[in-house]
C-alpha atoms as a printed R data frame, in Angstrom:
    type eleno elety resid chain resno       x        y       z
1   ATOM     1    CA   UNK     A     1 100.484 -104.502 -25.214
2   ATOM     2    CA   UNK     A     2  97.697 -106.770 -23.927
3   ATOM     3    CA   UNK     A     3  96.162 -103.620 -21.797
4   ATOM     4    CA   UNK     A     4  95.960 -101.931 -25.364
5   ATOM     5    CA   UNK     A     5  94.502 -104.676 -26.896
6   ATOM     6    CA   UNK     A     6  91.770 -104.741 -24.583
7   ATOM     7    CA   UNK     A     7  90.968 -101.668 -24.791
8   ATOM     8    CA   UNK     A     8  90.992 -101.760 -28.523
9   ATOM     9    CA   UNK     A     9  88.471 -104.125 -27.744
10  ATOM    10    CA   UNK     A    10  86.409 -102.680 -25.892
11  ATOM    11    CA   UNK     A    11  85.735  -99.642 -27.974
12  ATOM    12    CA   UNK     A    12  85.079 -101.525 -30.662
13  ATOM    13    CA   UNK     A    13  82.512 -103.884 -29.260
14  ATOM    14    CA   UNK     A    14  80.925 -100.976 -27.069
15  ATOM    15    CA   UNK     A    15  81.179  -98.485 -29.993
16  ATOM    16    CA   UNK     A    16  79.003 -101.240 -32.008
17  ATOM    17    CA   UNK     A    17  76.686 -101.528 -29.089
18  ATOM    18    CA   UNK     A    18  75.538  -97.819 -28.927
19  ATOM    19    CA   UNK     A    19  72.885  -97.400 -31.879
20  ATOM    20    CA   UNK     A    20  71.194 -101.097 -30.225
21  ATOM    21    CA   UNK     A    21  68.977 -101.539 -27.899
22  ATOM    22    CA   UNK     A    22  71.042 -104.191 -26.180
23  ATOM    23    CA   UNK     A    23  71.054 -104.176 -22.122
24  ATOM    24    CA   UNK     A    24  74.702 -103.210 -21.090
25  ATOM    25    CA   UNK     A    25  74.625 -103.494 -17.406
26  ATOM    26    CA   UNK     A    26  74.979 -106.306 -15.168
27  ATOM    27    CA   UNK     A    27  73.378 -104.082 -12.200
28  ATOM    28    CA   UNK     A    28  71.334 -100.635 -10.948
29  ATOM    29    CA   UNK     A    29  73.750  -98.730  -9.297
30  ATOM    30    CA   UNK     A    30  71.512  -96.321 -10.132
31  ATOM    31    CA   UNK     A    31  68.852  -97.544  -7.998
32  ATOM    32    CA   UNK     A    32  71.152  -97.120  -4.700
33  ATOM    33    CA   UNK     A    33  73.069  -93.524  -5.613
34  ATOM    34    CA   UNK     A    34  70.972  -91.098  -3.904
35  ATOM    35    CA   UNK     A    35  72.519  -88.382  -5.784
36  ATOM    36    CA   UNK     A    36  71.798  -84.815  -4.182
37  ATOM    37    CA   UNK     A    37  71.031  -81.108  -5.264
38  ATOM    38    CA   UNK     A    38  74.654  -79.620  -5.786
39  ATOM    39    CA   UNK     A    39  77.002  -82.588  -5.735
40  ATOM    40    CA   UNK     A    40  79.946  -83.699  -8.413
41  ATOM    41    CA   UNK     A    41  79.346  -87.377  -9.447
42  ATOM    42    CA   UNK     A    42  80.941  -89.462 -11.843
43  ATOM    43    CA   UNK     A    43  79.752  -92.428 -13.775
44  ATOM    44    CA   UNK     A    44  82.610  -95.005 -14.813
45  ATOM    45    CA   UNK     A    45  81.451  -96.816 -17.852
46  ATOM    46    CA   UNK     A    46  78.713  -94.219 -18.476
47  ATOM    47    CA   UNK     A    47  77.922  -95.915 -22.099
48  ATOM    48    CA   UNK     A    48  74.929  -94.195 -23.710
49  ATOM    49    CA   UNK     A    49  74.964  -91.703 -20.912
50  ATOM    50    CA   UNK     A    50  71.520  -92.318 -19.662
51  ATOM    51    CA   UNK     A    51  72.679  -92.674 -15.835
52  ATOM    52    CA   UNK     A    52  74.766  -90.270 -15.970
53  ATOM    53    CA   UNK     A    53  72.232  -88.002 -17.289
54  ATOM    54    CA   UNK     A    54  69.928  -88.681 -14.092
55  ATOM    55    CA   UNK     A    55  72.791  -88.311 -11.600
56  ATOM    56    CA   UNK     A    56  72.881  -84.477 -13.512
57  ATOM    57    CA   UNK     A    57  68.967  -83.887 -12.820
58  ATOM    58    CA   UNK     A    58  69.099  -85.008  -9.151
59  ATOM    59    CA   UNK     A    59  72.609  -83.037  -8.893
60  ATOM    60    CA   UNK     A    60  70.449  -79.568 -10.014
61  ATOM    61    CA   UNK     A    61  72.242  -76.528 -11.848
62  ATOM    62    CA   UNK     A    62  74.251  -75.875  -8.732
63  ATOM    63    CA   UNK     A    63  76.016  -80.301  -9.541
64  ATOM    64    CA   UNK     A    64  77.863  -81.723 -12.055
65  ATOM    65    CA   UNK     A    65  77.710  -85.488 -13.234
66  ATOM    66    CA   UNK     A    66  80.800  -87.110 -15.590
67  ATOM    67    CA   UNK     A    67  80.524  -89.878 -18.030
68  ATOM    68    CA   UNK     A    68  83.687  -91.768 -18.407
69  ATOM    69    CA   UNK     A    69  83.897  -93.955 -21.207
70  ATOM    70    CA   UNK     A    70  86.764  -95.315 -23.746
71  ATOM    71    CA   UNK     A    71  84.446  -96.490 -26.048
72  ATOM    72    CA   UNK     A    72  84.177  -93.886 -29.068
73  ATOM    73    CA   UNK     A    73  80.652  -94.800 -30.213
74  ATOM    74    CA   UNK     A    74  79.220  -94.389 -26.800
75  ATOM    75    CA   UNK     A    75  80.695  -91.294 -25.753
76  ATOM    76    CA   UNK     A    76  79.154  -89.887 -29.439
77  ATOM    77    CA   UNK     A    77  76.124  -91.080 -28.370
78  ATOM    78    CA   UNK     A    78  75.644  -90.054 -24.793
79  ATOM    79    CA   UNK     A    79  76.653  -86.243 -25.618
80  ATOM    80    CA   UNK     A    80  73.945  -86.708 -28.122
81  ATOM    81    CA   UNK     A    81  71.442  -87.485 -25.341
82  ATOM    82    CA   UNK     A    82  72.906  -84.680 -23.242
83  ATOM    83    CA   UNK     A    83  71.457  -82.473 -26.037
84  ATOM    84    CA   UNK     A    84  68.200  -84.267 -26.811
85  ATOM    85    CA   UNK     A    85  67.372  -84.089 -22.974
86  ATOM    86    CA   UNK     A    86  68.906  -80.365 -22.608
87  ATOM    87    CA   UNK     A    87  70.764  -81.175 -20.025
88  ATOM    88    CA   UNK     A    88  73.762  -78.516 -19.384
89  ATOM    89    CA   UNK     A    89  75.557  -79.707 -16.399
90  ATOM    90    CA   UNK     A    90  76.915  -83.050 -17.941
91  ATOM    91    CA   UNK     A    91  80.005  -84.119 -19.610
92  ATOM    92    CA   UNK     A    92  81.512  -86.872 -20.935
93  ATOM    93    CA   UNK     A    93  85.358  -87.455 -21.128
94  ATOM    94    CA   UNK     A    94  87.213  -90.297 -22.609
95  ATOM    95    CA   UNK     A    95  89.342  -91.910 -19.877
96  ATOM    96    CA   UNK     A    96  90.696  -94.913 -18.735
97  ATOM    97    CA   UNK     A    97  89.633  -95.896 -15.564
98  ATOM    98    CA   UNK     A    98  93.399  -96.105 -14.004
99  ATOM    99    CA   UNK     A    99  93.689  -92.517 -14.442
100 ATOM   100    CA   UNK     A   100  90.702  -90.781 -13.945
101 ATOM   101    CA   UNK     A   101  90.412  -86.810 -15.058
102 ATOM   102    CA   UNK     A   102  89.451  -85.367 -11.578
103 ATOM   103    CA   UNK     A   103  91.819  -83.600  -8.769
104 ATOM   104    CA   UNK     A   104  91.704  -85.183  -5.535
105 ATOM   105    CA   UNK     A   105  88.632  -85.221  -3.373
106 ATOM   106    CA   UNK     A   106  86.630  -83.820  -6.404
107 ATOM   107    CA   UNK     A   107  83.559  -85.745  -6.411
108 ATOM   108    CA   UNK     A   108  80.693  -86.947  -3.725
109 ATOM   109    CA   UNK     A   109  79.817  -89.658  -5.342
110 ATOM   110    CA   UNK     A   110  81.085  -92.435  -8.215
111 ATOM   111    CA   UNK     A   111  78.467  -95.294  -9.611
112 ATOM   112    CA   UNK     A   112  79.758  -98.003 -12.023
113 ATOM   113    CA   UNK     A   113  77.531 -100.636 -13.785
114 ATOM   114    CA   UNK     A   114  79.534 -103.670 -15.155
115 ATOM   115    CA   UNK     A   115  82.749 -101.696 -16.027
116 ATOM   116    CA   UNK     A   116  85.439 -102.464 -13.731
117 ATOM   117    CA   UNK     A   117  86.291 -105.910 -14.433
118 ATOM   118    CA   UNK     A   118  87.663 -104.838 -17.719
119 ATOM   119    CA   UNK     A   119  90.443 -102.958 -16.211
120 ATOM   120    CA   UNK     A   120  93.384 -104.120 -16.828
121 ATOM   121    CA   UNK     A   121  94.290 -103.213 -13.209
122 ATOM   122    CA   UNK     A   122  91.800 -103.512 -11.255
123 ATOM   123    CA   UNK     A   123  93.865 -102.040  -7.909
124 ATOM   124    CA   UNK     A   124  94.189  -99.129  -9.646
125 ATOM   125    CA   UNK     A   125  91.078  -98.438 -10.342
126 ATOM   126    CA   UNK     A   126  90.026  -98.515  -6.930
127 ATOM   127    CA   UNK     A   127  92.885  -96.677  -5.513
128 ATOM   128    CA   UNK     A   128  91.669  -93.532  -7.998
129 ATOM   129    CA   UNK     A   129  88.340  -94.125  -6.950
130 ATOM   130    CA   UNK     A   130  89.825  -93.497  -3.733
131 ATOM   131    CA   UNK     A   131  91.568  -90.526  -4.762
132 ATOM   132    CA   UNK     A   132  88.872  -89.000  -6.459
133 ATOM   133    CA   UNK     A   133  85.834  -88.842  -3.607
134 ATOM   134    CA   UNK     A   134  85.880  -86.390  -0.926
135 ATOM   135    CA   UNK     A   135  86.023  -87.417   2.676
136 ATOM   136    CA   UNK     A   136  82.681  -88.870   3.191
137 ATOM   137    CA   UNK     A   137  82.035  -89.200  -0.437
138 ATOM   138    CA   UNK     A   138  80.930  -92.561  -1.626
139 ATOM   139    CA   UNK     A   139  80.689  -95.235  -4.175
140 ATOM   140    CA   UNK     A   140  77.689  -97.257  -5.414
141 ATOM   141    CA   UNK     A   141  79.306  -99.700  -8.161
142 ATOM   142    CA   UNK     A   142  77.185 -102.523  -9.854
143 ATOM   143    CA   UNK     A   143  80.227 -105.491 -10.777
144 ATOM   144    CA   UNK     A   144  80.420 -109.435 -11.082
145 ATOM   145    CA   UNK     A   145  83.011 -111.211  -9.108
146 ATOM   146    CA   UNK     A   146  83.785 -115.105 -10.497
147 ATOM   147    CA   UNK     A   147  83.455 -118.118  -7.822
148 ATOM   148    CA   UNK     A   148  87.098 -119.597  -8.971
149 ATOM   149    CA   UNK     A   149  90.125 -117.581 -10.773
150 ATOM   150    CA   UNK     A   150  89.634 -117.168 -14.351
151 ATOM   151    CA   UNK     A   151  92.016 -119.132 -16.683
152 ATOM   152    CA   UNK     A   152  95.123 -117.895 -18.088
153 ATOM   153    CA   UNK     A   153  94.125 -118.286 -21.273
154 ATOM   154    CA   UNK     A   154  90.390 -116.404 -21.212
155 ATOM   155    CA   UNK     A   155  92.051 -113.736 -18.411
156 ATOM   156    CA   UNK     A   156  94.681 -112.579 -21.685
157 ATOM   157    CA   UNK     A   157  91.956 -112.922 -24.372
158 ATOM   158    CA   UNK     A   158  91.099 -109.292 -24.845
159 ATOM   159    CA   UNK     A   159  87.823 -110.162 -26.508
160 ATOM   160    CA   UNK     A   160  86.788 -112.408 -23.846
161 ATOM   161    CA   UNK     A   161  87.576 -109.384 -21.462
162 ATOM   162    CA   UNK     A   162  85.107 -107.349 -23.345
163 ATOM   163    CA   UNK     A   163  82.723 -109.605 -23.433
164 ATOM   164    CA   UNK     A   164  82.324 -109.090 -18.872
165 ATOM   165    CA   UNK     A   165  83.402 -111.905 -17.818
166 ATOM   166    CA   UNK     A   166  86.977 -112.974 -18.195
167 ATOM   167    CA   UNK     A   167  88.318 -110.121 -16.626
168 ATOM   168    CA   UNK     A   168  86.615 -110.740 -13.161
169 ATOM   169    CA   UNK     A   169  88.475 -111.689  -9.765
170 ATOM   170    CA   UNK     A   170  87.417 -113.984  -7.020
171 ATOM   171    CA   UNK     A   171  85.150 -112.100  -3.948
172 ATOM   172    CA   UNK     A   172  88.527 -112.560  -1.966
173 ATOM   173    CA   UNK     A   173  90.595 -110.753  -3.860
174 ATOM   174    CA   UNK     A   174  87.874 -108.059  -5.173
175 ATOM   175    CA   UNK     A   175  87.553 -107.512  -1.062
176 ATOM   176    CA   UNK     A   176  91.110 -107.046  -0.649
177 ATOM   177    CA   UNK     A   177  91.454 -104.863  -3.651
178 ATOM   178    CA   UNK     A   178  88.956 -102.303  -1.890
179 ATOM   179    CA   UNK     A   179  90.536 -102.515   1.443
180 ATOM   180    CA   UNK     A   180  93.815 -101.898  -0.401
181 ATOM   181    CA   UNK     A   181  92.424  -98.810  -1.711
182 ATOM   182    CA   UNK     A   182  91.650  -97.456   1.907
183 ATOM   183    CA   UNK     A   183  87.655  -98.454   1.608
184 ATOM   184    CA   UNK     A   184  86.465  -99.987   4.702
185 ATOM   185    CA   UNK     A   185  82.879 -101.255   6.218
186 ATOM   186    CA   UNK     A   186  81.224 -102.400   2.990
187 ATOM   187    CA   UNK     A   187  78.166 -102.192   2.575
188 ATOM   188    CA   UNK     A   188  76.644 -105.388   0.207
189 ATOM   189    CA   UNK     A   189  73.249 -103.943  -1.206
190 ATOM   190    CA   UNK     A   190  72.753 -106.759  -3.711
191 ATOM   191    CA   UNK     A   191  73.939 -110.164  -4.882
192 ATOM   192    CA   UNK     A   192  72.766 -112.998  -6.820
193 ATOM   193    CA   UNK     A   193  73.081 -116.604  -7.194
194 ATOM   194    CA   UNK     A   194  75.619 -117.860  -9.612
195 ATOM   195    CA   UNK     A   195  75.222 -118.355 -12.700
196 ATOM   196    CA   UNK     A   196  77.426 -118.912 -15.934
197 ATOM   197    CA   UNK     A   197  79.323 -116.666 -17.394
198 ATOM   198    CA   UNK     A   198  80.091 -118.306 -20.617
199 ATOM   199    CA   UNK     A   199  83.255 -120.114 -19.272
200 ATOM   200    CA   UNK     A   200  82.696 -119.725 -15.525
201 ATOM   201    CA   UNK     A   201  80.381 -119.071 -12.686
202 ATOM   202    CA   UNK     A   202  79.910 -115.688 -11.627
203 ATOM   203    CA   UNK     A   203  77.855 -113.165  -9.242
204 ATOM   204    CA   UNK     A   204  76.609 -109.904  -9.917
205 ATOM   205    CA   UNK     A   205  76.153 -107.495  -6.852
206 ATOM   206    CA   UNK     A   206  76.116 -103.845  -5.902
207 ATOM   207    CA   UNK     A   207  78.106 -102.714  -3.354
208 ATOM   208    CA   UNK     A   208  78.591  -99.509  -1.633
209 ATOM   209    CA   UNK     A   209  81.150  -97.685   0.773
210 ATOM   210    CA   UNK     A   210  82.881  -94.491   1.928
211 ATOM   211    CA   UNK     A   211  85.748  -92.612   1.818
212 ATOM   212    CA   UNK     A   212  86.537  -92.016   5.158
């Protein structure tokens, strides 16, 4: 019941969100994907669709790129974008991140900006990340991590959860959740100084690894 709530949520403060000009992203994964001529990627949180649009054009005709989004508003929006920028070899799929649309080692690459601490299960997540690259495929994924364990009470707020903050994990267990999932040799590309995060301290980085 609370994982529905959340998501409830989330579509409704994202699907608010997608006609401003607010910033949505905590990081550039964007920055660090290297997408090439003919691969599949996949953008988890994909919002207005903008990244996901340039993982497309570096992908060429002979690529794909995904958006996966829950969030309504957002998903209207970025196939709206898809069509202002003509851009045929995109789509965008409403999904929940703990059970991505793809067959196993589908994709080359997966970016993320800000998106997967409001999983409800966050192991998951990773383990279909997992499932979803190719051998030597690889993930560039923009995230916070919180310095202490959220509280109870914020960690069960679903609005607090949407807001990205209360649904982030310590650096421990966020490490243990990706070796968990089979990802090994991390690569840290950036991280910031804490800072608050309405009712905690948190850091933002942008991490990287791959399938082996």
């Amino acid at each position: 019941m609370t994982e529905l709530k959340t998501l409830g949520s989330i579509n409704i403060r994202y699907s608010n969100l997608a006609e401003t000009s607010c910033c949505l992203s905590c990081g550039g994964a964007i920055n660090h994907a290297a997408a090439s001529m003919g691969e599949v990627c996949a953008d988890l949180g994909s919002g207005r669709g903008l990244d996901t649009i340039k993982l497309a054009t570096a992908a060429g005709e002979d690529g794909k790129a995904y958006g996966i989004d829950i969030s309504e508003g957002m998903l209207k929006k970025a196939r709206l974008n898809a069509g202002k920028f003509n851009i045929s070899n995109v789509e965008f799929v409403k999904s929940e991140l703990e059970n991505l649309p793809f067959k196993d080692n589908e994709l080359d690459l997966i970016i993320s900006n800000c998106t997967i601490n409001h999983a409800d299960d966050k192991g998951a997540v990773w383990k279909e990340i997992y499932r979803s690259l190719k051998p030597g495929g690889r993930f560039v994924i923009s995230d916070i991590y919180s310095l202490e364990e959220v509280p109870e009470k914020y960690r069960n707020d679903p609005e607090a959860v949407a807001e990205c903050w209360a649904g982030s994990v310590t650096r421990d267990v966020y490490l243990k959740q990706l070796e968990d999932a089979g990802f090994h040799d991390l690569d840290i590309l950036e991280e910031s100084d804490s800072y608050e995060k309405e009712k905690i301290q948190c850091v933002s980085w942008t991490i990287r690894a791959f399938k082996s």
